[in-house]
Short mmCIF file of C-alpha atoms and ligand atoms in Angstrom, two decimals:
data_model
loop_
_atom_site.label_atom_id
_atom_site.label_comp_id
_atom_site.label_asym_id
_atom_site.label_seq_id
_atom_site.Cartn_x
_atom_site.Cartn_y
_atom_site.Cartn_z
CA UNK Q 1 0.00 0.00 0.00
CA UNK Q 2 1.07 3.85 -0.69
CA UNK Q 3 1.67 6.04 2.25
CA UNK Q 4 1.64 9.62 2.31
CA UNK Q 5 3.40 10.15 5.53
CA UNK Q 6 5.05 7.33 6.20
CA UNK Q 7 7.28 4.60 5.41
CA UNK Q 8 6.95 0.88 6.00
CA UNK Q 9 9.84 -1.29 5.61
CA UNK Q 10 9.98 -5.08 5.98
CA UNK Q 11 12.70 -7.51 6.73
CA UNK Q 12 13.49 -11.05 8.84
CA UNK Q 13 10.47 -10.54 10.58
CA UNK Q 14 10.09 -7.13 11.84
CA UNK Q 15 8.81 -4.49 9.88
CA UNK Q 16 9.82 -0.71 10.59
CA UNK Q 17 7.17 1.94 10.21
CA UNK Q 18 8.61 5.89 10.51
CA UNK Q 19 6.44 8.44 10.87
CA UNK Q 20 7.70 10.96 7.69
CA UNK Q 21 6.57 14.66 8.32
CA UNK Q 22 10.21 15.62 9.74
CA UNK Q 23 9.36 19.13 9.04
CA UNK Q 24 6.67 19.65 11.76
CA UNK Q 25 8.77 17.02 13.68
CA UNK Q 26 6.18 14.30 12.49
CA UNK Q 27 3.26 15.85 14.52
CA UNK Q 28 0.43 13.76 13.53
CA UNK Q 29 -2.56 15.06 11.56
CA UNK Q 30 -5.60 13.13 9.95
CA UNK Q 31 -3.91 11.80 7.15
CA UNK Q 32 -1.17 10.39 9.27
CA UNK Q 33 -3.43 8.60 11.72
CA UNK Q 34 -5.26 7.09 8.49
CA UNK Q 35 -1.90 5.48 7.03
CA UNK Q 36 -0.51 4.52 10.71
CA UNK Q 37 -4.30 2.70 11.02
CA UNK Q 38 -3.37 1.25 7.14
CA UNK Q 39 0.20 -0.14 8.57
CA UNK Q 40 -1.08 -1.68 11.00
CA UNK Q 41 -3.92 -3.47 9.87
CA UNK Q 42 -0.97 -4.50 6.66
CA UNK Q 43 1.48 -5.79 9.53
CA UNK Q 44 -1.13 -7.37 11.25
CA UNK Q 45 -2.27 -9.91 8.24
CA UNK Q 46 1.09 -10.46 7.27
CA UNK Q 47 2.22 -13.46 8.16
CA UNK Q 48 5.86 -13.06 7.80
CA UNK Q 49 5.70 -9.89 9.98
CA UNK Q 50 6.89 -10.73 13.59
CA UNK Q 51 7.66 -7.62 15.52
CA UNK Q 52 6.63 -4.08 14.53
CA UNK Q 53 9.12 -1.03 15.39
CA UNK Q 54 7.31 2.68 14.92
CA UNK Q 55 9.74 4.82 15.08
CA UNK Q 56 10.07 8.93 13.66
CA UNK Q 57 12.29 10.32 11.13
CA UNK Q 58 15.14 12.34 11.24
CA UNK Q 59 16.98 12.74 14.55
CA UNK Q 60 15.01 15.43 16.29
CA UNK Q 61 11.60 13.98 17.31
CA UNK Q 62 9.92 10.53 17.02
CA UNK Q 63 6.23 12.70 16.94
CA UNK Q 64 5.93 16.13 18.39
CA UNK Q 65 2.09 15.70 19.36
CA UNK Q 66 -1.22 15.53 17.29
CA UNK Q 67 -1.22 18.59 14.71
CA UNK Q 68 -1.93 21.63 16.46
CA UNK Q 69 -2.97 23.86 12.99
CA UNK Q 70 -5.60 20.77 13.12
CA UNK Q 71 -6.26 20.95 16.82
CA UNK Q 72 -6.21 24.73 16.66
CA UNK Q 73 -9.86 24.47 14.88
CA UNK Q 74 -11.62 22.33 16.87
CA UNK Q 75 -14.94 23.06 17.99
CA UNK Q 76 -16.64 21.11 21.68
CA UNK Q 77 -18.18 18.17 18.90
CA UNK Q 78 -15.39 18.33 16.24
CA UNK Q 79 -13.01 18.14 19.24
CA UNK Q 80 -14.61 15.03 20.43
CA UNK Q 81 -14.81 13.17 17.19
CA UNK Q 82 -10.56 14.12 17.06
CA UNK Q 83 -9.92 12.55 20.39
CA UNK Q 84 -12.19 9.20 18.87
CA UNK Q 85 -10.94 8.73 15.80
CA UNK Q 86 -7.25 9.12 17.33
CA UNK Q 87 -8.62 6.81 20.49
CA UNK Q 88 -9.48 4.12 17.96
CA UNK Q 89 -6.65 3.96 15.30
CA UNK Q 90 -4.10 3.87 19.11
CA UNK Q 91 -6.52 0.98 20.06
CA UNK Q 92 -6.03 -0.51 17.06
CA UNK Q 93 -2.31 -0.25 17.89
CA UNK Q 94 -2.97 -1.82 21.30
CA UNK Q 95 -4.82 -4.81 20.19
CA UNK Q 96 -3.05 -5.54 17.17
CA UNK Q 97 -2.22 -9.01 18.53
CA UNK Q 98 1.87 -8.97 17.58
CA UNK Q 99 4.79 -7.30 19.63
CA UNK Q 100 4.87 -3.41 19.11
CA UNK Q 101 8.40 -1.05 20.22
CA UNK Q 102 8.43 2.45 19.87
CA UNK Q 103 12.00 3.76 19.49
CA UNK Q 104 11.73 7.08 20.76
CA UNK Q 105 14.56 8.67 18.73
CA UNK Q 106 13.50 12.42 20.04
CA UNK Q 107 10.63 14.68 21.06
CA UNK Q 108 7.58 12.36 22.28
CA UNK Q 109 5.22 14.91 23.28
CA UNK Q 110 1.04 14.98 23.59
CA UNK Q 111 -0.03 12.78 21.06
CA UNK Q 112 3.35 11.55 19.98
CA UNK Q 113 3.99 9.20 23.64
CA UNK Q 114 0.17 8.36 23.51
CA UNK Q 115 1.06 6.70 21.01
CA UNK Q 116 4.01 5.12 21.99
CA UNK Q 117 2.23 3.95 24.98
CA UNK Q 118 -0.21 2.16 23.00
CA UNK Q 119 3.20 0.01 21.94
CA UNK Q 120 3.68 -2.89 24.12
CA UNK Q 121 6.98 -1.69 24.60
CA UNK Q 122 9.44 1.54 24.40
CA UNK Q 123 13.19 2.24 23.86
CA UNK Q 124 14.61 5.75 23.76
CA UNK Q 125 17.80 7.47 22.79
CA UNK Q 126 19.49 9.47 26.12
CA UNK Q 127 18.89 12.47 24.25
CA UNK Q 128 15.08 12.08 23.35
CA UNK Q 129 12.47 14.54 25.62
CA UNK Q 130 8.65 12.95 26.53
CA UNK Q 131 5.46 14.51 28.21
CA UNK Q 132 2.35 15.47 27.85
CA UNK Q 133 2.29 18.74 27.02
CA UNK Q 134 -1.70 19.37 26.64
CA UNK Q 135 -2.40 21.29 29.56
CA UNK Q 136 -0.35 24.37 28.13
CA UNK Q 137 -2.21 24.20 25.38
CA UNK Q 138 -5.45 24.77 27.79
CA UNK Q 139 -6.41 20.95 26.47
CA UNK Q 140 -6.00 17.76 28.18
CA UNK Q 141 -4.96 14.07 26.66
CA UNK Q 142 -7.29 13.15 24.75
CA UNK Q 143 -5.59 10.03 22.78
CA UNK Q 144 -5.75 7.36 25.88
CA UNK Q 145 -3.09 9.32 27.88
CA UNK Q 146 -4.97 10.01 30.48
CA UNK Q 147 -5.15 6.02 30.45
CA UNK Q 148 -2.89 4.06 29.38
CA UNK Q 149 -0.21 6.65 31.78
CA UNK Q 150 -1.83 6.23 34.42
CA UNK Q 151 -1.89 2.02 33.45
CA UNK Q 152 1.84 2.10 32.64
CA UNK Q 153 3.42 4.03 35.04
CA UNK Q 154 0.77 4.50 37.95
CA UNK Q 155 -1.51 7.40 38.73
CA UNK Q 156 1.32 8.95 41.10
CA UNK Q 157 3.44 10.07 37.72
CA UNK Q 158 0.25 10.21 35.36
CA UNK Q 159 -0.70 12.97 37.84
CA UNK Q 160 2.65 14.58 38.18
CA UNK Q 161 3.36 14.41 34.01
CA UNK Q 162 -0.51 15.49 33.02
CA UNK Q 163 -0.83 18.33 35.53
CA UNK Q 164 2.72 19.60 35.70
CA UNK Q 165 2.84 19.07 31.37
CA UNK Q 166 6.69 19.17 31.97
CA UNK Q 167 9.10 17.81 29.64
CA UNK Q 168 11.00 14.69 30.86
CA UNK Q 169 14.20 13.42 29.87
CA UNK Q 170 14.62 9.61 28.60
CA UNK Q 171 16.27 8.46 31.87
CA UNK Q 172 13.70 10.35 34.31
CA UNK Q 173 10.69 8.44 31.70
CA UNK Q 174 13.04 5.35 32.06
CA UNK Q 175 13.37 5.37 35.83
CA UNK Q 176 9.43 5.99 36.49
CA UNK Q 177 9.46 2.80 33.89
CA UNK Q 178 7.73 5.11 30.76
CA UNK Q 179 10.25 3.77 29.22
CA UNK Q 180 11.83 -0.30 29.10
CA UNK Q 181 15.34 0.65 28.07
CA UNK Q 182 17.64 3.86 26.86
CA UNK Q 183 20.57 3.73 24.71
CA UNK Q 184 22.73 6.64 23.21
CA UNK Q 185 21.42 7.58 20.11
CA UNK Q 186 23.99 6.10 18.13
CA UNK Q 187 23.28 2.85 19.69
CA UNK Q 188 19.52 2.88 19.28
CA UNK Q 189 18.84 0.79 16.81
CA UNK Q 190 20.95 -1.82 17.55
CA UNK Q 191 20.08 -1.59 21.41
CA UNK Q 192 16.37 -1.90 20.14
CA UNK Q 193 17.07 -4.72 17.65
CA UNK Q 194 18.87 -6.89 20.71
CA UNK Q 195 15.74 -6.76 22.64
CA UNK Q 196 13.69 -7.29 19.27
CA UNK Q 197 15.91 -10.50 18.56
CA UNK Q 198 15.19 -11.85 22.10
CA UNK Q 199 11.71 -11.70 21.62
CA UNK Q 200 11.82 -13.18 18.03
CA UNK Q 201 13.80 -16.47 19.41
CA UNK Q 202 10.93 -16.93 21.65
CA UNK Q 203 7.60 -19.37 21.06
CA UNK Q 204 5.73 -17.11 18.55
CA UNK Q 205 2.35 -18.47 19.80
CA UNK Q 206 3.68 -17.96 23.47
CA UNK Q 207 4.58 -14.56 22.86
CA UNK Q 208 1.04 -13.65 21.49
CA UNK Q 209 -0.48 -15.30 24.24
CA UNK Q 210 1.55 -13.26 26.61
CA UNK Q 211 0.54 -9.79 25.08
CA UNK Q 212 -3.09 -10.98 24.85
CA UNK Q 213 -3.00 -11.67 29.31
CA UNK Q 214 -1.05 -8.80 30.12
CA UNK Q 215 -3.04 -6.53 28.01
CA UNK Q 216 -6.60 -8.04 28.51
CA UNK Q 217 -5.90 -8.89 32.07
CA UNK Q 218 -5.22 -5.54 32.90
CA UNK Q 219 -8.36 -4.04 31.89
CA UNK Q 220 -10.05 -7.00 34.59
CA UNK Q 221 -10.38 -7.68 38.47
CA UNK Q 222 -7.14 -10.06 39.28
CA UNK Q 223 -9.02 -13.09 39.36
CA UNK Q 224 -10.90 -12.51 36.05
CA UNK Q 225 -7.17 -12.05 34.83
CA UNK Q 226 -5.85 -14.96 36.53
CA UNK Q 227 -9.02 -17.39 35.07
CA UNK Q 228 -7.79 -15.80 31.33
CA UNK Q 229 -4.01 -16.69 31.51
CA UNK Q 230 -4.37 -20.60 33.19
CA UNK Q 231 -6.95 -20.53 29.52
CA UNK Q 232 -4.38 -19.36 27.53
CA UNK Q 233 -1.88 -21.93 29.50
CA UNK Q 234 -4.02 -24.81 28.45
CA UNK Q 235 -3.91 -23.02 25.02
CA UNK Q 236 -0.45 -22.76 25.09
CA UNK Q 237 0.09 -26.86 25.61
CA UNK Q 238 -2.07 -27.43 22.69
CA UNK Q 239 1.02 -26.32 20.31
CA UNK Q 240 4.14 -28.08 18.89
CA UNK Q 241 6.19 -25.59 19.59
CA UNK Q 242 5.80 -26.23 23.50
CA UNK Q 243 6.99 -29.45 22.79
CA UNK Q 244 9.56 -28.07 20.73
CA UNK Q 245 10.68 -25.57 23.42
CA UNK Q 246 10.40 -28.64 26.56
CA UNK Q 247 11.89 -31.00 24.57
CA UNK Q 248 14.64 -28.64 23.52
CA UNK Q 249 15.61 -27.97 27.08
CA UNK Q 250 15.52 -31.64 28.20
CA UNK Q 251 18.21 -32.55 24.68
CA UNK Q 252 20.57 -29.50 25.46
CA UNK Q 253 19.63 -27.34 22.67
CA UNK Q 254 18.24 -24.59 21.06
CA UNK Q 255 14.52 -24.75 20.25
CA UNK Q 256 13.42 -24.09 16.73
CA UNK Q 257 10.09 -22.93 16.65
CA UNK Q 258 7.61 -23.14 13.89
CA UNK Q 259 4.80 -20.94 15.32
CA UNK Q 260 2.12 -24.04 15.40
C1 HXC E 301 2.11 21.08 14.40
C2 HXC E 301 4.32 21.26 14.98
C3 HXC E 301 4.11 20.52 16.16
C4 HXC E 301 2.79 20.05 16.41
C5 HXC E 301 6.19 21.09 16.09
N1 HXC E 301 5.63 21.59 14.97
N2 HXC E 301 5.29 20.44 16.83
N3 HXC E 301 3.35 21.54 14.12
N4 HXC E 301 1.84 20.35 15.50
N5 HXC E 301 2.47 19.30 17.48
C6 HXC E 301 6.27 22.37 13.91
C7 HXC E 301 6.56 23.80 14.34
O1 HXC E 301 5.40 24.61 14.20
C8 HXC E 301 7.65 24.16 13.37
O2 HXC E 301 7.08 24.46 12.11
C9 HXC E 301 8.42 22.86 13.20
O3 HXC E 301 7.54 21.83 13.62
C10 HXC E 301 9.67 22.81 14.05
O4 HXC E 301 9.30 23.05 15.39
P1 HXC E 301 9.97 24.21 16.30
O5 HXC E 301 8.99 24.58 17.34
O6 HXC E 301 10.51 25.30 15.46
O7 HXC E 301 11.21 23.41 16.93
P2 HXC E 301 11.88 23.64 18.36
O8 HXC E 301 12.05 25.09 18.63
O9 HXC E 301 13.10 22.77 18.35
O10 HXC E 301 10.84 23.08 19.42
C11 HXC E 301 10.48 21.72 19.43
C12 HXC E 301 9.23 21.49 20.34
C13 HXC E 301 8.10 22.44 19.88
C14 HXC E 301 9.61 21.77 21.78
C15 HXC E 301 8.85 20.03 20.19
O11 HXC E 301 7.94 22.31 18.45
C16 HXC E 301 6.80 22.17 20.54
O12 HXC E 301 6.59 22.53 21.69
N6 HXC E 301 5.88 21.56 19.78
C17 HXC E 301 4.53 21.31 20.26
C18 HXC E 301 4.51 20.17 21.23
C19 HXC E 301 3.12 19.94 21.79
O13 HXC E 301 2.54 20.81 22.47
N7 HXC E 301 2.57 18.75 21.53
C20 HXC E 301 1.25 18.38 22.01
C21 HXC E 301 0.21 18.76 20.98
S1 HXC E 301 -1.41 18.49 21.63
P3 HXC E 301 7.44 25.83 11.33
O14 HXC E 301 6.54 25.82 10.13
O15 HXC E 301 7.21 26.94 12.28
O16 HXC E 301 8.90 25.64 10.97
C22 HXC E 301 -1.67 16.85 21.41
C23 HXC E 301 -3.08 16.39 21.78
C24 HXC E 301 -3.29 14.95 21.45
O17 HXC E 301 -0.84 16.14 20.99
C25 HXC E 301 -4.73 14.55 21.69
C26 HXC E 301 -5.68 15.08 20.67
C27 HXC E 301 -7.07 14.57 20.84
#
């Protein structure tokens, strides 16, 4: 598929989408939310694709917020339908069933970290800067931040972030666990692609699983949560590649799984 503002690259199962409107530090207006919602659903259904990295272009910012010349015209029911249609294209994100990083290469402000916490998982270069800015612009979160923040890294620094709208740096967002892991930026990529390649040697089926209780789960009571892994357990035994994985252990060797 064609993309406007953005580029989606493929290869040894992980495909690479960057957000490509460096010039307003790729803030993200409509047509970027309709070919991020495109990606995904095309990484989703193929088969081949693994792991998905979102990540920004150029050096400066990985997305600078939602588009404020868009946001600046918003009236109380056009403002509403903004904060849906974003809401459901970051759900779509959320749910879409395969391991998601976002490599925070710079500026991941407003509508920029919501969606890289609707990733499963974040890196960030030592130099990149996160918040959520939205209060100085007399506006609050309106794409899940309010949410998934608060989910993340508790309501103690959703608070703090949201009200203050500070700017963090990467190893304040990675010590109030924003963020998994930081690297320089030179070392990014390849810090990224390490964890990537751990996840990629693991069961395929297991790893799905996994994302499916921890992201589920945490939208139920405990026990609800609890009752939904121990299904996905039994799930789990119902697939070669657990007896791949056992028996691999008991011989000594590496598994070689075939995601069935
Ligand atoms: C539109 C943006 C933008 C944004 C930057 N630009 N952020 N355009 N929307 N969110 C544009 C600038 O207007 C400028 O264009 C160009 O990108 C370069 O930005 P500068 O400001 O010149 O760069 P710099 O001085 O380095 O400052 C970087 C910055 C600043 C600190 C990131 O740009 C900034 O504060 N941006 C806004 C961040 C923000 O408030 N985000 C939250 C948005 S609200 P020109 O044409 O002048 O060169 C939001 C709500 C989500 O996300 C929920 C909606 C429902």
């Amino acid at each position: 598929m064609a993309y406007k503002n953005l580029l989606l690259e493929s290869a040894d199962g992980v495909a690479t989408i960057t957000i490509n409107r460096e010039k307003v530090l790729n803030a993200l207006n409509d047509e970027t939310l309709t070919d991020l919602s495109n990606a995904f659903d095309e990484c989703r259904e193929d088969a081949d694709v693994r792991v998905v990295i979102l990540t920004g272009a150029g050096e400066k910012s990985f997305v600078a917020g939602a588009d404020i010349r868009e946001l600046a015209k918003m009236n109380p029911l056009s403002a509403k339908d903004l904060a849906y249609r974003g809401q459901q294209v970051l759900a779509k994100v959320e749910h879409m069933g395969k391991p998601t990083v976002a490599m925070i290469n710079g500026f991941a402000l407003g509508g920029g970290l919501e969606l890289a916490l609707a990733c499963n998982l974040r890196t960030a270069a030592t130099t990149a800067r996160m918040g959520l800015p939205e209060v100085s612009l007399g506006i609050i979160p309106g794409y899940g931040g309010t949410q998934r923040l608060t989910r993340v890294a508790g309501p103690g620094v959703a608070r703090e972030w949201i009200l203050t709208g500070d700017m963090f740096t990467a190893e304040e967002a990675h010590r109030v666990g924003v963020v998994n892991r930081i690297f320089p930026p030179e070392e990014l990529l390849a810090g990224t692609m390490k964890m990537v390649e751990s996840i990629l040697s693991r069961g395929p089926i297991a790893v799905r699983f996994a994302i499916e209780a921890i992201s589920r789960g945490s939208n139920m009571p405990q026990r609800e949560g609890e009752i939904l892994e121990s299904d996905l357990f039994g799930l789990a035994a119902s697939t070669e590649d657990m007896h791949e994985g056992m028996g691999a252990f008991i011989e000594k060797r590496k598994p070689n799984f075939q995601g069935k």
